[in-house]
Structures are given as C-alpha cells and as structure tokens.
PDB file of C-alpha atoms in Angstrom:
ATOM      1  CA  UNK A1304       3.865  42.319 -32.082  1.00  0.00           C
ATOM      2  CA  UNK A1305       6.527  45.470 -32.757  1.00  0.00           C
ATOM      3  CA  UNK A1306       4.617  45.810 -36.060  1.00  0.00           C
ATOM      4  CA  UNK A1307       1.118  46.430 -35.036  1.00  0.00           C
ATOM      5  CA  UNK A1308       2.711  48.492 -32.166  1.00  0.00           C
ATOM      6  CA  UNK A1309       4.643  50.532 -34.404  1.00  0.00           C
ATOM      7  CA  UNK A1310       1.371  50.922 -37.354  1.00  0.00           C
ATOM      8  CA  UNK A1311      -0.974  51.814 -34.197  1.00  0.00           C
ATOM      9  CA  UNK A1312       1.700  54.649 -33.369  1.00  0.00           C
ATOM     10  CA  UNK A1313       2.258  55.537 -37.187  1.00  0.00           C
ATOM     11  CA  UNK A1314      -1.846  55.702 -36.944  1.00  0.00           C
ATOM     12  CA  UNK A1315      -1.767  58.007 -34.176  1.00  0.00           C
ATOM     13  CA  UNK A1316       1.092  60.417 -35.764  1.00  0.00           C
ATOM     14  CA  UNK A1317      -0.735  60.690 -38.554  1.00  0.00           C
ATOM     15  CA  UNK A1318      -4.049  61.097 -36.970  1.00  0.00           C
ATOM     16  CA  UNK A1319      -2.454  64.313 -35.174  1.00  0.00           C
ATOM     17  CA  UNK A1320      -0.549  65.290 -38.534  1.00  0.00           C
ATOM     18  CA  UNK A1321      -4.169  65.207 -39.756  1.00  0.00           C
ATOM     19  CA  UNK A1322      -5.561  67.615 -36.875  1.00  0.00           C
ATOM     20  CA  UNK A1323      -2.846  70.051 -37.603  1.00  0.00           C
ATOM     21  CA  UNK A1324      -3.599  70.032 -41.043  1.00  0.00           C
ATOM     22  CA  UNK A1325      -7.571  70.640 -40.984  1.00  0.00           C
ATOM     23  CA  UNK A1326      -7.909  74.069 -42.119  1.00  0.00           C
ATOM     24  CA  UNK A1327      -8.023  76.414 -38.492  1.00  0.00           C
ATOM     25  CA  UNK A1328     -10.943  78.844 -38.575  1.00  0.00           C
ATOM     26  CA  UNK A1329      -9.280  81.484 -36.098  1.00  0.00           C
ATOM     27  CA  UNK A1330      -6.441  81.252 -38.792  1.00  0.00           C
ATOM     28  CA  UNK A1331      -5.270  84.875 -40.189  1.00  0.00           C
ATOM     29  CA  UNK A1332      -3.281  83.644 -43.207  1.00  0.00           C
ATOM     30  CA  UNK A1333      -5.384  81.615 -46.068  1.00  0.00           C
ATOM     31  CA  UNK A1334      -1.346  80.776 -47.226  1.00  0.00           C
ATOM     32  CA  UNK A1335      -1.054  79.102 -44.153  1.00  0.00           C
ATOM     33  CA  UNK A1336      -4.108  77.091 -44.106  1.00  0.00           C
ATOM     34  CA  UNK A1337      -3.466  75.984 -47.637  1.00  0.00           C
ATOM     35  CA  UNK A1338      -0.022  74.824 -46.794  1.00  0.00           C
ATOM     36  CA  UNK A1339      -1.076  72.708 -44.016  1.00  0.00           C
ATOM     37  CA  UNK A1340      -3.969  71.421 -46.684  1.00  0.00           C
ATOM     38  CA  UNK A1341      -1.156  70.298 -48.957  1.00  0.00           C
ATOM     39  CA  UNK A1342       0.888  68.329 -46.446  1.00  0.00           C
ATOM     40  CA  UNK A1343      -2.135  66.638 -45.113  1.00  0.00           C
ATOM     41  CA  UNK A1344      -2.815  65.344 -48.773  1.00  0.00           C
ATOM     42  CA  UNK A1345      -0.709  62.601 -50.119  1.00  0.00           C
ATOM     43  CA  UNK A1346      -1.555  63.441 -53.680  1.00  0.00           C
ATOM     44  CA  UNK A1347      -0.235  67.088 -53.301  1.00  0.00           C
ATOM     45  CA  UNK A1348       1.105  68.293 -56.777  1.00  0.00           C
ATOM     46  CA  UNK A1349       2.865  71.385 -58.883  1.00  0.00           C
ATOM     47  CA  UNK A1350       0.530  72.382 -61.238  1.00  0.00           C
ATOM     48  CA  UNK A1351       3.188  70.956 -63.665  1.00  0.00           C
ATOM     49  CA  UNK A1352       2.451  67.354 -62.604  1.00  0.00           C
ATOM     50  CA  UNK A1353       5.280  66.852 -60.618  1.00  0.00           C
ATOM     51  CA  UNK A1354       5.554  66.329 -56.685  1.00  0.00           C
ATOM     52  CA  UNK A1355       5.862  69.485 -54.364  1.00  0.00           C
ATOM     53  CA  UNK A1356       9.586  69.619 -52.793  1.00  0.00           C
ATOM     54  CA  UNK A1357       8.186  71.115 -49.877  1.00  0.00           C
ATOM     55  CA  UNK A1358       5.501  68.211 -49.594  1.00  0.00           C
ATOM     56  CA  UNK A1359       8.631  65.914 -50.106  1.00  0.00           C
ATOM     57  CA  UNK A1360      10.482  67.627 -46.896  1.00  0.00           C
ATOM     58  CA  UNK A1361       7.686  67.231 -44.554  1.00  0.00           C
ATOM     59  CA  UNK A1362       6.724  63.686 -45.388  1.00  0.00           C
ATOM     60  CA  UNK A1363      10.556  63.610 -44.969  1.00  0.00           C
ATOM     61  CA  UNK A1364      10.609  64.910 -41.317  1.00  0.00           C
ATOM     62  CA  UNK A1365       7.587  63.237 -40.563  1.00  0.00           C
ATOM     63  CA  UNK A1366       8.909  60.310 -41.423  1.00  0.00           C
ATOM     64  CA  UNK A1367      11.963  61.020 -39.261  1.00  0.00           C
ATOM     65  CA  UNK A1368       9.585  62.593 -36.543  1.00  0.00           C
ATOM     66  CA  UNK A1369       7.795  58.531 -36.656  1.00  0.00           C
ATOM     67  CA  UNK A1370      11.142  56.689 -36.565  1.00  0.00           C
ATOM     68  CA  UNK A1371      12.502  58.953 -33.849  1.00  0.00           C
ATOM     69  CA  UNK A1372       9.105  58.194 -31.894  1.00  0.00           C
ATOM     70  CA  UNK A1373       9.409  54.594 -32.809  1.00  0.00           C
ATOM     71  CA  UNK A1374      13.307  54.257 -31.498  1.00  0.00           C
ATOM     72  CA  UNK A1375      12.327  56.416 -28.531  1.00  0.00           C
ATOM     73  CA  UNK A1376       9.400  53.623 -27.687  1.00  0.00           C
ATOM     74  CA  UNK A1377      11.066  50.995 -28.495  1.00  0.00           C
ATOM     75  CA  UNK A1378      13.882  52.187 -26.031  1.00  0.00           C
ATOM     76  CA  UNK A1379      11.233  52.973 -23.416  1.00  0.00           C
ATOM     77  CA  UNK A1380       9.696  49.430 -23.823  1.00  0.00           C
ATOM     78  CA  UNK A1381      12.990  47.802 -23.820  1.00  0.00           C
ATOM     79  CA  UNK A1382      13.764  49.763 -20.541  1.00  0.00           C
ATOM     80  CA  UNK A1383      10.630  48.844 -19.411  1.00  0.00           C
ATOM     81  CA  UNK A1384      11.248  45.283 -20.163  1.00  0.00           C
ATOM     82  CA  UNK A1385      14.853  45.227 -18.519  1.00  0.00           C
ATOM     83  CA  UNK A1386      13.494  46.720 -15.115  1.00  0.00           C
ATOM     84  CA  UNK A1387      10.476  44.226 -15.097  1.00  0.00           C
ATOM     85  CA  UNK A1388      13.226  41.173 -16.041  1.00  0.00           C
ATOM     86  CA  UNK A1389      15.288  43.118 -12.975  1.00  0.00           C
ATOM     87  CA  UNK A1390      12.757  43.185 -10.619  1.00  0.00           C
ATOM     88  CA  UNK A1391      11.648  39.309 -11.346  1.00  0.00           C
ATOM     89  CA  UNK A1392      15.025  38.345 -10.835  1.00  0.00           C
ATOM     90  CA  UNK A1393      14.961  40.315  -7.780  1.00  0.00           C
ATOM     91  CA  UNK A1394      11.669  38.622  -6.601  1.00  0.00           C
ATOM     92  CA  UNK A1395      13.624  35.152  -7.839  1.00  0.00           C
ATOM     93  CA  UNK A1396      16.476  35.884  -5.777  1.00  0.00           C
ATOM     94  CA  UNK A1397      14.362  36.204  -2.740  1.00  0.00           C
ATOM     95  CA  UNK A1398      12.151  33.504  -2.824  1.00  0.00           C
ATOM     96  CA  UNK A1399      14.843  31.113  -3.359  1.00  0.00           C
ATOM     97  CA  UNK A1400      16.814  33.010  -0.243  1.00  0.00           C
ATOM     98  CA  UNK A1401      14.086  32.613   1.789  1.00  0.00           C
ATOM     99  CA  UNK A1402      13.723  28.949   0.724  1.00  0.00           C
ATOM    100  CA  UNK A1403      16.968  28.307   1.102  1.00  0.00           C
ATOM    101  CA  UNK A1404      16.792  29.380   4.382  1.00  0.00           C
ATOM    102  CA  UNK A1405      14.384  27.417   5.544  1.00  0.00           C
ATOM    103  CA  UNK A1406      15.683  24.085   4.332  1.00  0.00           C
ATOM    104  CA  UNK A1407      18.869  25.381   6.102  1.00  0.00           C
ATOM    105  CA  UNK A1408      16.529  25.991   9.280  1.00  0.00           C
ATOM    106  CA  UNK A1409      15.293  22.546   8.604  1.00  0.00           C
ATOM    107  CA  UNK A1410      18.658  20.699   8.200  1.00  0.00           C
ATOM    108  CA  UNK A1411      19.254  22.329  11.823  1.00  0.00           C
ATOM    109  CA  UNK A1412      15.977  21.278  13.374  1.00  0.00           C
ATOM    110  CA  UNK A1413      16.422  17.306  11.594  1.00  0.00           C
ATOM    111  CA  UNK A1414      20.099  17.335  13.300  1.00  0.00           C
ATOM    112  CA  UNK A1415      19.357  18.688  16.327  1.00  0.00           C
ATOM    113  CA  UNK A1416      16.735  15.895  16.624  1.00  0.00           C
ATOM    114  CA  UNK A1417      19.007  13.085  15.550  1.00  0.00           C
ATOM    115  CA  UNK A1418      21.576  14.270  17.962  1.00  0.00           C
ATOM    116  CA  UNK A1419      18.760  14.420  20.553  1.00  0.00           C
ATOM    117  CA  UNK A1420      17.534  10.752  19.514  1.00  0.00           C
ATOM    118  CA  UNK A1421      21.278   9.919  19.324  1.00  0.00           C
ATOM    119  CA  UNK A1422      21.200  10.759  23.046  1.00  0.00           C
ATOM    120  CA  UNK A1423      18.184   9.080  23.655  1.00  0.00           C
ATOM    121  CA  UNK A1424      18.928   6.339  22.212  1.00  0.00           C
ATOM    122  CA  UNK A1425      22.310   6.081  24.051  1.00  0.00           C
ATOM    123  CA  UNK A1426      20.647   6.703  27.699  1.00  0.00           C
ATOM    124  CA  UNK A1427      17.992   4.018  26.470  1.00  0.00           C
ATOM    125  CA  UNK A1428      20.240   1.542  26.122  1.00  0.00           C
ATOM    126  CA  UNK A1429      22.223   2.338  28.749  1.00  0.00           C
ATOM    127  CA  UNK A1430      19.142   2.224  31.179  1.00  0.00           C
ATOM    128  CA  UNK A1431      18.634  -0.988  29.111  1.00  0.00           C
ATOM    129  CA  UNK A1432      21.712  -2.346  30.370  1.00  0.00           C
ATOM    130  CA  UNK A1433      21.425  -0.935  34.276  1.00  0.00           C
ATOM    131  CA  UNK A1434      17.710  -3.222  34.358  1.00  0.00           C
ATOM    132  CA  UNK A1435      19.396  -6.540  32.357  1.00  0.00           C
ATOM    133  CA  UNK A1436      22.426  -5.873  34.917  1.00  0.00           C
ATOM    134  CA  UNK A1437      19.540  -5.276  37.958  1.00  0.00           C
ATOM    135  CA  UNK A1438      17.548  -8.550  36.475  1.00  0.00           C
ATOM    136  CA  UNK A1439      20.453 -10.737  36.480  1.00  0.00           C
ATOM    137  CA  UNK A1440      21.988  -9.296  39.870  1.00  0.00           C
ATOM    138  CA  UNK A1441      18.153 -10.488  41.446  1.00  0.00           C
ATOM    139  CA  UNK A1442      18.638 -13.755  39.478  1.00  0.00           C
ATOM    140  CA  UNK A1443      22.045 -14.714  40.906  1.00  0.00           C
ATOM    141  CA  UNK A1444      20.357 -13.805  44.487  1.00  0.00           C
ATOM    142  CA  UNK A1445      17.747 -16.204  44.030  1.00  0.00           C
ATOM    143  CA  UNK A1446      19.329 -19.141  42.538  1.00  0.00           C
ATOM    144  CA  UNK A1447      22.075 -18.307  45.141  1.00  0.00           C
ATOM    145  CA  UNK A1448      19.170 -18.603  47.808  1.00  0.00           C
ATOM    146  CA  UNK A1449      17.803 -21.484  46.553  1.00  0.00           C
ATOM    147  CA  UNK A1450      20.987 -22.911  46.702  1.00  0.00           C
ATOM    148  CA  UNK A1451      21.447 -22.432  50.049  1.00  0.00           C
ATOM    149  CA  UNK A1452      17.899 -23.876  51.077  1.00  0.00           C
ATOM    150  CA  UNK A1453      18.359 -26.803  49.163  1.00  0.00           C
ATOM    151  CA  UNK A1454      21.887 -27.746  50.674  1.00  0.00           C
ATOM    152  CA  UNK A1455      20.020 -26.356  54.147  1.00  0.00           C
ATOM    153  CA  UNK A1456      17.234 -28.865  52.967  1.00  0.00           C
ATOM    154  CA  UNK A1457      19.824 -31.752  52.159  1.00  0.00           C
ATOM    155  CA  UNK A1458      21.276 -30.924  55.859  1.00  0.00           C
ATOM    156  CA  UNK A1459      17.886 -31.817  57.240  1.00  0.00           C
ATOM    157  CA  UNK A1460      17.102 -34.847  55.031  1.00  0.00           C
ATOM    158  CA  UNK A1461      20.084 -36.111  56.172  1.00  0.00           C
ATOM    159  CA  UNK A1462      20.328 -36.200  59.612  1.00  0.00           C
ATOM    160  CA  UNK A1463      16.191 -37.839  59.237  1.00  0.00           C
ATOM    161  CA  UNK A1464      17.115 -40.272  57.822  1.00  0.00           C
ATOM    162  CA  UNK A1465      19.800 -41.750  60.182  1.00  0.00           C
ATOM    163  CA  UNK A1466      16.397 -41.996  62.272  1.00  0.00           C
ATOM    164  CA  UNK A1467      14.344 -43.945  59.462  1.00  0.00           C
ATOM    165  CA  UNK A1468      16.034 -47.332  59.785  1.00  0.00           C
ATOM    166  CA  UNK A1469      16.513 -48.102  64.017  1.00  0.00           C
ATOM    167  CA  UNK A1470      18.427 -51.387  63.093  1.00  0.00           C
ATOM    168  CA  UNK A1471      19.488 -53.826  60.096  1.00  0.00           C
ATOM    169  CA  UNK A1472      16.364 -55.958  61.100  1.00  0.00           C
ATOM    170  CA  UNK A1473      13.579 -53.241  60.926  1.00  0.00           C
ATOM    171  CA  UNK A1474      15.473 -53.009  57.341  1.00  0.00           C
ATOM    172  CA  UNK A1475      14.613 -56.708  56.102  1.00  0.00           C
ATOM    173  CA  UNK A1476      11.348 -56.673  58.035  1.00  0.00           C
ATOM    174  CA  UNK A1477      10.379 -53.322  55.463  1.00  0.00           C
ATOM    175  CA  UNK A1478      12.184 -54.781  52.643  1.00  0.00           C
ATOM    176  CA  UNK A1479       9.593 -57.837  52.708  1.00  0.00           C
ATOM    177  CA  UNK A1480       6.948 -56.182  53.458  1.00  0.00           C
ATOM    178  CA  UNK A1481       7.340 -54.431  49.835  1.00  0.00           C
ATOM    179  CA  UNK A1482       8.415 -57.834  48.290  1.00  0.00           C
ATOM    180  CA  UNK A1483       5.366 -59.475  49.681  1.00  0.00           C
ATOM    181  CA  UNK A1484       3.213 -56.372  48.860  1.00  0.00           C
ATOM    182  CA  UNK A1485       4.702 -54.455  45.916  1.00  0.00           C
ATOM    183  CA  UNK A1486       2.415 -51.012  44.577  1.00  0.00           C
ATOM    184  CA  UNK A1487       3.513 -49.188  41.363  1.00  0.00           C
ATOM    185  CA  UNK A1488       5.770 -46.384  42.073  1.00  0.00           C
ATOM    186  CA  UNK A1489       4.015 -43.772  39.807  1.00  0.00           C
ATOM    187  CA  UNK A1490       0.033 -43.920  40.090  1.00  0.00           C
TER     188      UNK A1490
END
C-alpha cells in the first residue's frame, strides 16, 4: 500500500519537475531554458560522454526533495491515522459508558423490583396467614356451635325419652310386638 502511495507521489513530483522543465516561451535566457531541458532528461551528458555534475546535483535534491515529501506524508498519514485510532477509541469509550450505564440502570430497576416483590411477597403471605387464621377462627365457631346444639339436642332427646316407655309392661307389650313382627332395620 506505502509503495504505490509513495510511486503515485514520485509520479506526481516528477510530473511537476517535468512542467518546470518544458522550455518557457516568455523565457529571456535560451541558457536557462536549456538548463531546465537538461535536468528534465535522464540521459543528459558532457559532450565527453560522461554524466553532467550539475544533472547529478539536481537528481540529487530531487531525490531529497521526494524523500522529504515522502517522510512529511508519511508523518501526516501516520498523524492522521493516530487521531482517527484516538477518536475511535473515544467513540469506544462512550458507547461502552453509555452501556455500562444502562445495565447499571438496569441492575437498579431488577432490584428495586425484587425488593418490591420481596415485599409483596411478604404482605401476601402474611394476608395468607390473616385468611387461614380468619378460616380456622370461623371453623372453631362452627364446630363449637354444633357442639353446643348437639349436647342442646342430647338435652332434648333425653328428657323424651323418659316419656317413651309409661311403665315396664308397655315395655314387654312393644318388645313382642317386634318379636312377633320383626322388619329389617335398613330397607
């Protein structure tokens, strides 16, 4: 990725390396133009054969000029980079803030409720208890009442049935009467 980043930038340096060095027609000195003609060309020679210093210096500095531009992007993209990782971490931060916040909110809510149900549960058994005590209380009344009519009852009985039998001889007169005419006691 750096690579085709930095040849796209060593394109574009030598693209404008190439503008300056395209002979200028409102250009007074013909030295000048020429000069600029050389650098642009990479096969720039002395008429001996050899390479021109001065062609060597600027391909020098130009090659310096590149680097410098490629350090100073590289720089600006690795600033770029940091601030963008910053900012995401930022943005991380947050989100997980604000999420932590409202499990936190949550937690509250959930133990709120459990105390509330805790309660709830603790006055429903309690009223729970108040009707069993209530049902049983109304229970005891009426087995206590029946009680009381039944001994009432046995009171009654009782007293009728010094009245059933007027003397020892109605007695045997009804006890032969069953002998003599005996029924089944369950029909």
């Amino acid at each position: 990725m750096f690579r085709g980043r930095a040849r796209a930038l060593t394109a574009r340096v030598e693209r404008a390396i190439a503008a300056i060095a395209t002979p200028a027609t409102t250009s007074r000195s013909g030295g000048a133009r020429e000069a600029t003609r050389r650098l642009a060309s990479t096969t720039a020679r002395e008429d001996d054969g050899g390479r021109d210093d001065d062609w060597l210096a600027a391909r020098k500095r130009w090659k310096a000029e590149v680097n410098e531009m490629r350090k100073a992007w590289r720089r600006e993209f690795d600033e770029k980079s940091a601030e963008k990782a910053k900012a995401e971490e930022v943005a991380r931060a947050e989100v997980a803030e604000a999420k932590a916040e409202r499990l936190a909110e949550k937690a509250r809510a959930r133990a709120a409720r459990a105390g509330a149900s805790a309660r709830t549960l603790e006055e429903l058994k309690r009223e729970k208890d108040r009707k069993m005590r209530v049902i049983a209380g109304r229970r005891y009344q009426r087995a206590h009442a029946m009680s009381l009519r039944r001994q009432a009852r046995e009171v009654d009985l009782l007293k009728q049935s010094r009245d059933w039998i007027d003397t020892p001889e109605a007695l045997e007169a009804s006890i032969e009467r069953a002998m003599a005419h005996p029924e089944r006691l369950f029909k």
